[in-house]
mmCIF file of C-alpha atoms in Angstrom:
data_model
loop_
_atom_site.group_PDB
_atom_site.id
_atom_site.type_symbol
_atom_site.label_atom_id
_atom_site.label_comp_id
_atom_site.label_asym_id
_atom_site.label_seq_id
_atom_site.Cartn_x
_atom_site.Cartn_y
_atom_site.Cartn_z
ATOM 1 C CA UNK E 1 79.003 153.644 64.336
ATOM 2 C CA UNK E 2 78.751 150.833 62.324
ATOM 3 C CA UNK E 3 80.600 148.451 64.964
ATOM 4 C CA UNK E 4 77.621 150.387 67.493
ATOM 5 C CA UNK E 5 75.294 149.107 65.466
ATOM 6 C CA UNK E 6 76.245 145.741 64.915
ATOM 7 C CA UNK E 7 76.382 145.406 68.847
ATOM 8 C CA UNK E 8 72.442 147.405 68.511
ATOM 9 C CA UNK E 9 71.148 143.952 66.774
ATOM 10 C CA UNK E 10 72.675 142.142 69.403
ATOM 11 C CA UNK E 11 71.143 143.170 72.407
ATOM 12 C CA UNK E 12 67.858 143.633 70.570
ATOM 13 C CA UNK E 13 68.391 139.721 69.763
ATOM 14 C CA UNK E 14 69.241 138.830 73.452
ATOM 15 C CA UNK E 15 66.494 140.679 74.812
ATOM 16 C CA UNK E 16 63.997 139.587 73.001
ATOM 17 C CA UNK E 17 65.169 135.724 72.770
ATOM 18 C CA UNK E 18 65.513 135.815 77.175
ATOM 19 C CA UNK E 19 61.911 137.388 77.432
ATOM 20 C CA UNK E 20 63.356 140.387 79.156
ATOM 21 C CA UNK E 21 61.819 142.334 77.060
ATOM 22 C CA UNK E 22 58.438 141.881 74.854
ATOM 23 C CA UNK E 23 58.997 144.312 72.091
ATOM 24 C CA UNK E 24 62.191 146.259 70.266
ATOM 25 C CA UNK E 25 62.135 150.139 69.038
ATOM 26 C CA UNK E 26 64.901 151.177 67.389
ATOM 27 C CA UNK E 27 65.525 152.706 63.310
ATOM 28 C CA UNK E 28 65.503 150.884 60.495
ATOM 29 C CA UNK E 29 66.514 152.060 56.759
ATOM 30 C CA UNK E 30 64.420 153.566 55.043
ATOM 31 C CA UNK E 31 63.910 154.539 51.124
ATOM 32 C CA UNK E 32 66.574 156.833 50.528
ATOM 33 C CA UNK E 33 70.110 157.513 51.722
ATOM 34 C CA UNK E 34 69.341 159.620 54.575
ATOM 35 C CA UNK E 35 66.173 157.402 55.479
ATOM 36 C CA UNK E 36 66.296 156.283 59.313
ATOM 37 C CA UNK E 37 62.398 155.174 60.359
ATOM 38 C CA UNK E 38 60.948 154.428 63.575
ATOM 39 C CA UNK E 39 60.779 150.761 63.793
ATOM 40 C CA UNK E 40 59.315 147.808 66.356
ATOM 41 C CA UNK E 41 60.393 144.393 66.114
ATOM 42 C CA UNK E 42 58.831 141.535 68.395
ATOM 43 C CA UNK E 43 60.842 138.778 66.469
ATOM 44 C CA UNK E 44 64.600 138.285 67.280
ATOM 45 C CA UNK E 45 64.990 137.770 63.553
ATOM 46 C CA UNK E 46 63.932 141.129 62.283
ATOM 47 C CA UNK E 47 66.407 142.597 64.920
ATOM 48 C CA UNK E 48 69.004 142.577 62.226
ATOM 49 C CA UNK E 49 67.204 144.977 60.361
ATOM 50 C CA UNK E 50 68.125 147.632 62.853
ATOM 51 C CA UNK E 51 70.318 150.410 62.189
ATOM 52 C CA UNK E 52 72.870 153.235 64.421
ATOM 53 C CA UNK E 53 73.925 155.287 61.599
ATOM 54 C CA UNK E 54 74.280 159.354 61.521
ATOM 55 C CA UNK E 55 70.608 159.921 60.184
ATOM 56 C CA UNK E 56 69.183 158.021 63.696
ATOM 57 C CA UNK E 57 67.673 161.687 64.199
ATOM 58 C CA UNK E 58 64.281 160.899 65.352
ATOM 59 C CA UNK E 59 63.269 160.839 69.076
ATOM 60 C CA UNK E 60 61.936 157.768 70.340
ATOM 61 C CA UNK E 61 60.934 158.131 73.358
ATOM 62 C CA UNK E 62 57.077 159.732 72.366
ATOM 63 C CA UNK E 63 56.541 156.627 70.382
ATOM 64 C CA UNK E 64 56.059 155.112 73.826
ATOM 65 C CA UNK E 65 53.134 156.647 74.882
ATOM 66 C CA UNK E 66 50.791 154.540 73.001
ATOM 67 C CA UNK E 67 52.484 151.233 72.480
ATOM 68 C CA UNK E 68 53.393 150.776 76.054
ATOM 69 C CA UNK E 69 49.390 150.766 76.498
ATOM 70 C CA UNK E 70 48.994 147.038 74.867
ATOM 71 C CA UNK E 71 52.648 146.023 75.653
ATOM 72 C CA UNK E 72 53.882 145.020 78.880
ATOM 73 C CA UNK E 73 57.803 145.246 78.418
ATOM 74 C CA UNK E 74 59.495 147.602 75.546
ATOM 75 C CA UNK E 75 63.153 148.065 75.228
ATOM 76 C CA UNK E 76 64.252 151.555 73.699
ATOM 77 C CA UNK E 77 67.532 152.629 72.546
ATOM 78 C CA UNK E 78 67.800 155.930 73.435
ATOM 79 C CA UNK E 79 70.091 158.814 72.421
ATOM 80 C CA UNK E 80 71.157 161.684 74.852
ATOM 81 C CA UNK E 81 68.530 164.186 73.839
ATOM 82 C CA UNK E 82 65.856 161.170 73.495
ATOM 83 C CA UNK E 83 67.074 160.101 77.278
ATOM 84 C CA UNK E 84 65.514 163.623 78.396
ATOM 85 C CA UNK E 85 62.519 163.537 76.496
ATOM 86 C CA UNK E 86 62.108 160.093 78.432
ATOM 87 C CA UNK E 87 61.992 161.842 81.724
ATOM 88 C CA UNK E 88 60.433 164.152 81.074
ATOM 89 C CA UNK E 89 57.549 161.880 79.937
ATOM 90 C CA UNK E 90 58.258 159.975 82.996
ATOM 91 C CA UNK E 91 57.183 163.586 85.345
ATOM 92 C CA UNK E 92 54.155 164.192 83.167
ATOM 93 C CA UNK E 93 52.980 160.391 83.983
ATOM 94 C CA UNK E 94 52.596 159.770 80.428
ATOM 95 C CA UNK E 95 54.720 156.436 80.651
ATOM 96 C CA UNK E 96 56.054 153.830 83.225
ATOM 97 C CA UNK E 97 59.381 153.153 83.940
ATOM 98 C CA UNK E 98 58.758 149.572 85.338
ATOM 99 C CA UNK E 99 57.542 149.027 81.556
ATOM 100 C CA UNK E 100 61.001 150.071 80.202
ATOM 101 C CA UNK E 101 64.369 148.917 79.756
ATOM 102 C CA UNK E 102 66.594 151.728 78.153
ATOM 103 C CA UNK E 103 69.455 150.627 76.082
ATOM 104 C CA UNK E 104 71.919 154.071 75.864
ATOM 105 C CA UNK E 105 73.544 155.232 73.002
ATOM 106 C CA UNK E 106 76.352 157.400 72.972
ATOM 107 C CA UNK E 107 75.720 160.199 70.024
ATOM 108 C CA UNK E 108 78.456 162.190 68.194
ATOM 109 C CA UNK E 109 75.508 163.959 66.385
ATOM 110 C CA UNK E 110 73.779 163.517 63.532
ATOM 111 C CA UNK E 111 73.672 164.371 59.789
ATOM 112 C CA UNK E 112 71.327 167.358 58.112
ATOM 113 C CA UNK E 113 70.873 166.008 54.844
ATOM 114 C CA UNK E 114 69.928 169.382 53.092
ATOM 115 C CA UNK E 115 73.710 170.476 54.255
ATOM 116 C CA UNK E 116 74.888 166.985 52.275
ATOM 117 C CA UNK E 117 72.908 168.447 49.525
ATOM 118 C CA UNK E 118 73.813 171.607 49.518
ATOM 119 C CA UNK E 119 77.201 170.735 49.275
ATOM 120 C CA UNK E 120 76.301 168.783 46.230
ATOM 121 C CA UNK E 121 77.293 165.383 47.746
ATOM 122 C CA UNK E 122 74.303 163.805 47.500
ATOM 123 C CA UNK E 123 74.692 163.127 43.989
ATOM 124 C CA UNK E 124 75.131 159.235 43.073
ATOM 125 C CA UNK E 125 75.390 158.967 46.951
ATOM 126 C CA UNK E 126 74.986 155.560 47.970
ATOM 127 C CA UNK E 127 76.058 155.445 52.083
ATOM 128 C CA UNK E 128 77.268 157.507 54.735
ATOM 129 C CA UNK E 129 79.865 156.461 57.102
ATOM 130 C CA UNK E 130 80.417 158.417 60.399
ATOM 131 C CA UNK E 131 83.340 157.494 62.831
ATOM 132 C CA UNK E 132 83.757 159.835 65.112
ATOM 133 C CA UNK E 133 83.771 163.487 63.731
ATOM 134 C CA UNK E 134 84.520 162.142 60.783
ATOM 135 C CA UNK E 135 82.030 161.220 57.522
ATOM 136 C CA UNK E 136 82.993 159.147 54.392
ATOM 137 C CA UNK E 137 80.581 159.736 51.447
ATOM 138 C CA UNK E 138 80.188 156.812 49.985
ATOM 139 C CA UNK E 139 79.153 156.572 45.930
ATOM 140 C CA UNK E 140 80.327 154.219 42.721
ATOM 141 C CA UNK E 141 83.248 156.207 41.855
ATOM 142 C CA UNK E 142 85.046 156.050 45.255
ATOM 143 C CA UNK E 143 84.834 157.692 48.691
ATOM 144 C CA UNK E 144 85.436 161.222 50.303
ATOM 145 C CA UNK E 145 86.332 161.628 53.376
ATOM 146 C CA UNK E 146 84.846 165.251 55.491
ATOM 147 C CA UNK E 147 84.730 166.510 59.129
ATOM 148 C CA UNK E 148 81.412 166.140 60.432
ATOM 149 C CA UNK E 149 80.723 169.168 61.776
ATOM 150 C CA UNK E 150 79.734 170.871 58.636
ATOM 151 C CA UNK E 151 77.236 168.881 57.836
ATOM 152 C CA UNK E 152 75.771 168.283 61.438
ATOM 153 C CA UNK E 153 72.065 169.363 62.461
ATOM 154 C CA UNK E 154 72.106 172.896 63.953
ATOM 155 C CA UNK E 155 70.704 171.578 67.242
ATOM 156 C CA UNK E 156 73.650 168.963 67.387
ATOM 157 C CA UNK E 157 76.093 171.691 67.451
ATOM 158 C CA UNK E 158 74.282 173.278 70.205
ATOM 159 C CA UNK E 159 73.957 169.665 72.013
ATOM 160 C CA UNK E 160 74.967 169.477 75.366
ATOM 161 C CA UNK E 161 74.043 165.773 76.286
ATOM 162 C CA UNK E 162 75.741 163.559 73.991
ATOM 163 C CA UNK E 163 75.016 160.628 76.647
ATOM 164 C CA UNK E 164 72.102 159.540 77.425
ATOM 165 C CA UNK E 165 71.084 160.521 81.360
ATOM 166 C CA UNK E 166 69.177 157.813 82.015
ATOM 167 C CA UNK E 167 69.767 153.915 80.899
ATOM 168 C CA UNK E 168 70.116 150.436 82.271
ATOM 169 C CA UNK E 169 72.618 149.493 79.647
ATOM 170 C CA UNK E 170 75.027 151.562 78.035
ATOM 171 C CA UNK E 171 75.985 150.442 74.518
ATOM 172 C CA UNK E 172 79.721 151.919 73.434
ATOM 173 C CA UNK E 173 82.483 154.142 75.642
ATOM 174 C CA UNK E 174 80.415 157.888 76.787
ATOM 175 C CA UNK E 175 81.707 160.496 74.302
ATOM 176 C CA UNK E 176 83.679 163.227 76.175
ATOM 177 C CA UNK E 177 83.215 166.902 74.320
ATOM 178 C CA UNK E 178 83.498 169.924 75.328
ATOM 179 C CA UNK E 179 80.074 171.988 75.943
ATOM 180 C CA UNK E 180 79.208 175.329 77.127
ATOM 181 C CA UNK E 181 76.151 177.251 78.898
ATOM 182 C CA UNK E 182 77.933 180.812 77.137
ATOM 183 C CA UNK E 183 76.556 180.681 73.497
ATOM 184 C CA UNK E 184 73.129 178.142 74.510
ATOM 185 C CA UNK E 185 70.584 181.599 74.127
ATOM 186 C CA UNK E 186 72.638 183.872 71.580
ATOM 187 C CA UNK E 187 69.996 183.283 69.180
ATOM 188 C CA UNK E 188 67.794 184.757 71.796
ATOM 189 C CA UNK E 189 69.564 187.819 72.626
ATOM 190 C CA UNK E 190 69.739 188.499 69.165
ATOM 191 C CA UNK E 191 66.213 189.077 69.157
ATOM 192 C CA UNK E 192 66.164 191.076 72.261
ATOM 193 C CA UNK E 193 68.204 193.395 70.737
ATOM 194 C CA UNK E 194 65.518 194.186 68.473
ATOM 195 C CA UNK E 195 63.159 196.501 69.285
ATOM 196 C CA UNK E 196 59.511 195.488 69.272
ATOM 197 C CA UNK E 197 58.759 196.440 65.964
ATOM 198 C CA UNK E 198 61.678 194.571 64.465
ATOM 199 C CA UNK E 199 60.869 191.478 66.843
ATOM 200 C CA UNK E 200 56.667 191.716 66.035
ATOM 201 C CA UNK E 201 57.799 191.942 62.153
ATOM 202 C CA UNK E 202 60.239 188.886 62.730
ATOM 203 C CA UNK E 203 57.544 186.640 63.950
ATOM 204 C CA UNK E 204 54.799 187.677 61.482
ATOM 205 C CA UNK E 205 56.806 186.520 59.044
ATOM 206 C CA UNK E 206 57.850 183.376 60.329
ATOM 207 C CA UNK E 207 54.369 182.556 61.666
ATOM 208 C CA UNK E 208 52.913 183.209 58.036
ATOM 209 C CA UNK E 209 54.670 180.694 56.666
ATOM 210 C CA UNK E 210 52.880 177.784 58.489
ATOM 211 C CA UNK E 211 50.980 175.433 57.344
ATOM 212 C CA UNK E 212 49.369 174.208 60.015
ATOM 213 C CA UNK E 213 50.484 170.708 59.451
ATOM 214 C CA UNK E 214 50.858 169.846 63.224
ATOM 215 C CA UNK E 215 54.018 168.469 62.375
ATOM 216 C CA UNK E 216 56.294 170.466 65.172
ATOM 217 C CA UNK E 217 52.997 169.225 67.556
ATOM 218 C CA UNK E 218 52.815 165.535 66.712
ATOM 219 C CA UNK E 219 56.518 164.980 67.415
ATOM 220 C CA UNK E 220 57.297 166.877 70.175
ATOM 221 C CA UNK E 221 57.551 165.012 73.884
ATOM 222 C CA UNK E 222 56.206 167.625 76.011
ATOM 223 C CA UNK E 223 53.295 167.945 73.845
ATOM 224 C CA UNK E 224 51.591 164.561 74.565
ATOM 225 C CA UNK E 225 48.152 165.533 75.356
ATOM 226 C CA UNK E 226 45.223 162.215 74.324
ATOM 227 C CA UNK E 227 43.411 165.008 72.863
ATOM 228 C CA UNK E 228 44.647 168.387 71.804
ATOM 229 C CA UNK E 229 42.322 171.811 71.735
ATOM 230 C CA UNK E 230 44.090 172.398 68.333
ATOM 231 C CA UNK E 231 42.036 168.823 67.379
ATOM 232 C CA UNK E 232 38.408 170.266 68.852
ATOM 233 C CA UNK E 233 36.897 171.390 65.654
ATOM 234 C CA UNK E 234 33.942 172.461 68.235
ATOM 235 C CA UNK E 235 36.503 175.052 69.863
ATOM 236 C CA UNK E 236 36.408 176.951 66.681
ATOM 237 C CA UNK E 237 39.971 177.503 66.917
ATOM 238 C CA UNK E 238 40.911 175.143 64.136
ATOM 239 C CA UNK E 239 40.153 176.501 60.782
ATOM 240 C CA UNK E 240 42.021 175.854 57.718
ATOM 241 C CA UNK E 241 42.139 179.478 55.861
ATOM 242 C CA UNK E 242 45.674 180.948 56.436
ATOM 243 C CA UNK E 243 44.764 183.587 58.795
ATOM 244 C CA UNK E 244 47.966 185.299 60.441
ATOM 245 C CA UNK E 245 46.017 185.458 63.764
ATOM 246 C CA UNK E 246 45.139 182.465 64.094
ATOM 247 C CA UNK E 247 48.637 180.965 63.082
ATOM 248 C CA UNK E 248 50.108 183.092 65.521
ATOM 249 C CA UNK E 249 47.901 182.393 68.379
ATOM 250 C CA UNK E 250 48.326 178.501 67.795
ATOM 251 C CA UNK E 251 52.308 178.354 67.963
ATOM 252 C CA UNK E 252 52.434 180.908 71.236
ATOM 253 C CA UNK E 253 49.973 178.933 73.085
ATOM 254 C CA UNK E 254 51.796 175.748 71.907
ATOM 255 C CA UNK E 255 55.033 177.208 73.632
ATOM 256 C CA UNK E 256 53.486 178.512 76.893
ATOM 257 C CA UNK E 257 51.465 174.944 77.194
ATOM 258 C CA UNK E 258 55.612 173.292 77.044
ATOM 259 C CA UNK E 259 57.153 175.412 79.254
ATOM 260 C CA UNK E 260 58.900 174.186 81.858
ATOM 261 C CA UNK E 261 58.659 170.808 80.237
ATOM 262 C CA UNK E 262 60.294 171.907 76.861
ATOM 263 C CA UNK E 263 63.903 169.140 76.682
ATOM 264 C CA UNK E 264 65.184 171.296 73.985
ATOM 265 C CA UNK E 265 65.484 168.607 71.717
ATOM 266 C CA UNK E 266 64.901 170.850 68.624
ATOM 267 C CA UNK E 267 62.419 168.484 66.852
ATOM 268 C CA UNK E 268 59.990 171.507 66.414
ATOM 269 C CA UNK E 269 62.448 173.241 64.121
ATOM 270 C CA UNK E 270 64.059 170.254 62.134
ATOM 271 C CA UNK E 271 60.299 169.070 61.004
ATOM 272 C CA UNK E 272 58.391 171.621 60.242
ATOM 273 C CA UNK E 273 58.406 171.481 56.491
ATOM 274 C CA UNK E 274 58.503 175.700 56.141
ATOM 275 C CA UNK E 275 61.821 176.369 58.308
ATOM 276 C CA UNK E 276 60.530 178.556 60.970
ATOM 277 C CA UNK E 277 62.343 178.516 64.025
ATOM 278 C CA UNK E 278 60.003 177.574 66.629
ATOM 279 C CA UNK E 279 63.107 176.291 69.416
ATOM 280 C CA UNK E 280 63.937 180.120 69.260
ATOM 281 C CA UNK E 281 60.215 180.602 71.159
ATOM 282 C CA UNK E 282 61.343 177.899 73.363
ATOM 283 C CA UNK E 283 65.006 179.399 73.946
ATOM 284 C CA UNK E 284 63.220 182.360 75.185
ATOM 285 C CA UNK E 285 61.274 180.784 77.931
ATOM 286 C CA UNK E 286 63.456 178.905 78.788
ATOM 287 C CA UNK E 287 66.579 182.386 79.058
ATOM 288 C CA UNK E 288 63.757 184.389 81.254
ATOM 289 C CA UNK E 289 62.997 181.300 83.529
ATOM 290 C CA UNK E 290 66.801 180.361 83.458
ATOM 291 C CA UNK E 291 67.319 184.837 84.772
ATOM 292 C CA UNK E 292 64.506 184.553 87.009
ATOM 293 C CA UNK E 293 64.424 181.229 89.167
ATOM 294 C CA UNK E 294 68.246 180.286 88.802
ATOM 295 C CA UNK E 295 69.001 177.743 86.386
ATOM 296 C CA UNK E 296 66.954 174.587 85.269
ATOM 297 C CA UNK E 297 66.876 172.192 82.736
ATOM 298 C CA UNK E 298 63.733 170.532 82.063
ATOM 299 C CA UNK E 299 64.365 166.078 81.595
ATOM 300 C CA UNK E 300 68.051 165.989 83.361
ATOM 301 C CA UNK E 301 66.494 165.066 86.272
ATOM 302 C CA UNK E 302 64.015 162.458 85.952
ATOM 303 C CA UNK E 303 62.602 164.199 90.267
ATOM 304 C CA UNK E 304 63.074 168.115 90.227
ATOM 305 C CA UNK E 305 60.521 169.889 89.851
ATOM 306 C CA UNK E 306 59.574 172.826 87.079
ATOM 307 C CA UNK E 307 59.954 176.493 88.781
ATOM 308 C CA UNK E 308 57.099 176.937 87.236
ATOM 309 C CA UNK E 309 55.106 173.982 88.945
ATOM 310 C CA UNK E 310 56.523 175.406 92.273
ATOM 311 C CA UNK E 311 56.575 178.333 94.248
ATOM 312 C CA UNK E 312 58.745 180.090 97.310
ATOM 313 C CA UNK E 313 58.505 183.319 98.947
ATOM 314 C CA UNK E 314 61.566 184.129 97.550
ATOM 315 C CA UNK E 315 60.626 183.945 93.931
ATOM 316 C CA UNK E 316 61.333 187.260 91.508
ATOM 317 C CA UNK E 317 58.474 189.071 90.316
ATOM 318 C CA UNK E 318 58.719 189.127 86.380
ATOM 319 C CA UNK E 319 57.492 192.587 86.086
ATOM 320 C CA UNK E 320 59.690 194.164 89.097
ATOM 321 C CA UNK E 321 63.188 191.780 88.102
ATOM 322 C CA UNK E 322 62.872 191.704 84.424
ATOM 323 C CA UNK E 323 62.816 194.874 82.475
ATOM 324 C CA UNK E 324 59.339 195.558 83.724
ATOM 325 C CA UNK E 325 58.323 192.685 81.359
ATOM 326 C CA UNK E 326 59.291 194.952 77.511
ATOM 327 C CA UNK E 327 61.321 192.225 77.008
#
């Protein structure tokens, strides 16, 4: 990656030297080893401060929304996952693609640091080299070299777009893996198998947990809303007691007001500061509407259309298709 990222700087430099562009985003390091922040640059010489390294986690593409309303020409680098999140921002007419220029980047995944510490290798760790599926800790006393998919997020396993789908300029060779539709709702059927005690128990104890921190809100791309119901204190909806209700009510509407939209990016999940699973409510809408209208993938396509945005004579009736609904 580090040759990737060397080439990053580069093209930031070029583009913002040539005019093309007016403004950079990209990562930069931040305080500690597994640090990789969200950064804008509008001067060629703070372009070497950018990074590519395996901790690159965080999806761009929302970061957008606002900036490209006071700046007339951003270039992005974009990761396969962040590429979707783009389009689908592009449908929801929350950006401009005239306003863009999307530099691609290949991903072999990236890092979970509580795996690396878990493993106890983040001890004296001072760097964190990824080639390939291959990582070399990096302290004083020497290096160790590991396979990377240990210590890989749980929603890079699962990742099925390693390349970005949408770019003007691609920056390395497309990484060819092997992926698979089979295993993408397992965690779902899981919980189907569960009967509606077990499931109603499952989620009342996840849903306890929150916090309400609005963290799985504020980073997702589908939820991009200028002002969010959850933010009306005059709704009366956004209290601050931990009331199981109310913390239950907030995440189901949250995932019936994505779906459709939802790029499966899993930045709910990896943020929230608790550990509940909130892409598993997002698996699920997305299995039934997969069962129901054939399948769809919200963000590959930067022009189809949500089945649940459209509507055909043909269309299954959830109630008379679907179990009757008890799932």
């Amino acid at each position: 990656m580090e040759k990737i990222a060397a080439k990053v700087r580069e093209v930031a430099k070029q583009a913002l030297a040539s005019g093309a562009v007016t403004k950079i985003l990209g990562w930069e390091t931040g305080e500690f080893w597994y640090d990789a922040s969200p950064v804008f640059i509008t001067d060629e010489k703070a372009a070497d401060s950018l990074i590519w390294d395996a901790f690159c986690v965080t999806n761009l593409s929302k970061y957008l929304i606002k900036e490209l309303k006071t700046t007339q020409k951003i270039g992005v680098f974009l990761k396969g996952c962040d590429s979707l999140a783009f389009n689908q921002l592009l449908k929801d007419h929350r950006i401009d693609q005239e306003q863009v220029v999307i530099y691609g980047l290949p991903c072999p995944g990236m890092i979970d640091p509580e795996k690396v510490k878990k493993a106890g290798l983040h001890q004296g760790l001072l760097k964190v080299k990824r080639s390939g599926d291959e990582l070399t800790f990096v302290t004083a006393n020497g290096e160790k070299k590991v396979s990377s998919r240990s210590f890989d997020y749980d929603k890079c396993l699962r990742c099925r777009y390693p390349n970005p789908v949408v770019y003007q300029e691609l920056i390395g060779e497309e990484i060819v893996r092997e992926t698979s539709n089979e295993d993408r709702f397992a965690d779902v059927s899981a919980l189907e198998n569960l009967s509606p005690e077990e499931r109603y128990d499952y989620w009342t104890k996840q849903f306890s947990k929150c916090l309400r921190c609005n963290a799985c809100r504020n980073v997702c791309p589908a939820c991009s809303c200028e002002k969010c119901v959850f933010d009306n204190v005059a709704a009366g909806i956004s209290g601050k007691a931990t009331v199981d209700s109310e913390e239950q009510f907030f995440h189901i509407i949250r995932a019936y007001h994505v779906a459709g939209r939802c790029v499966d990016c899993g930045e709910c999940s990896r943020v929230c500061p608790v550990g509940i699973p909130l892409h598993k409510l997002n698996h699920k809408i997305m299995k039934d509407m997969n069962e129901l209208y054939g399948t769809y993938e919200a963000g590959v396509d930067g022009a189809d259309k949500s089945p649940l945005v459209t509507y055909t004579l043909d269309d299954t009736d959830p109630f008379d298709g679907h179990r009757q609904g008890e799932k």
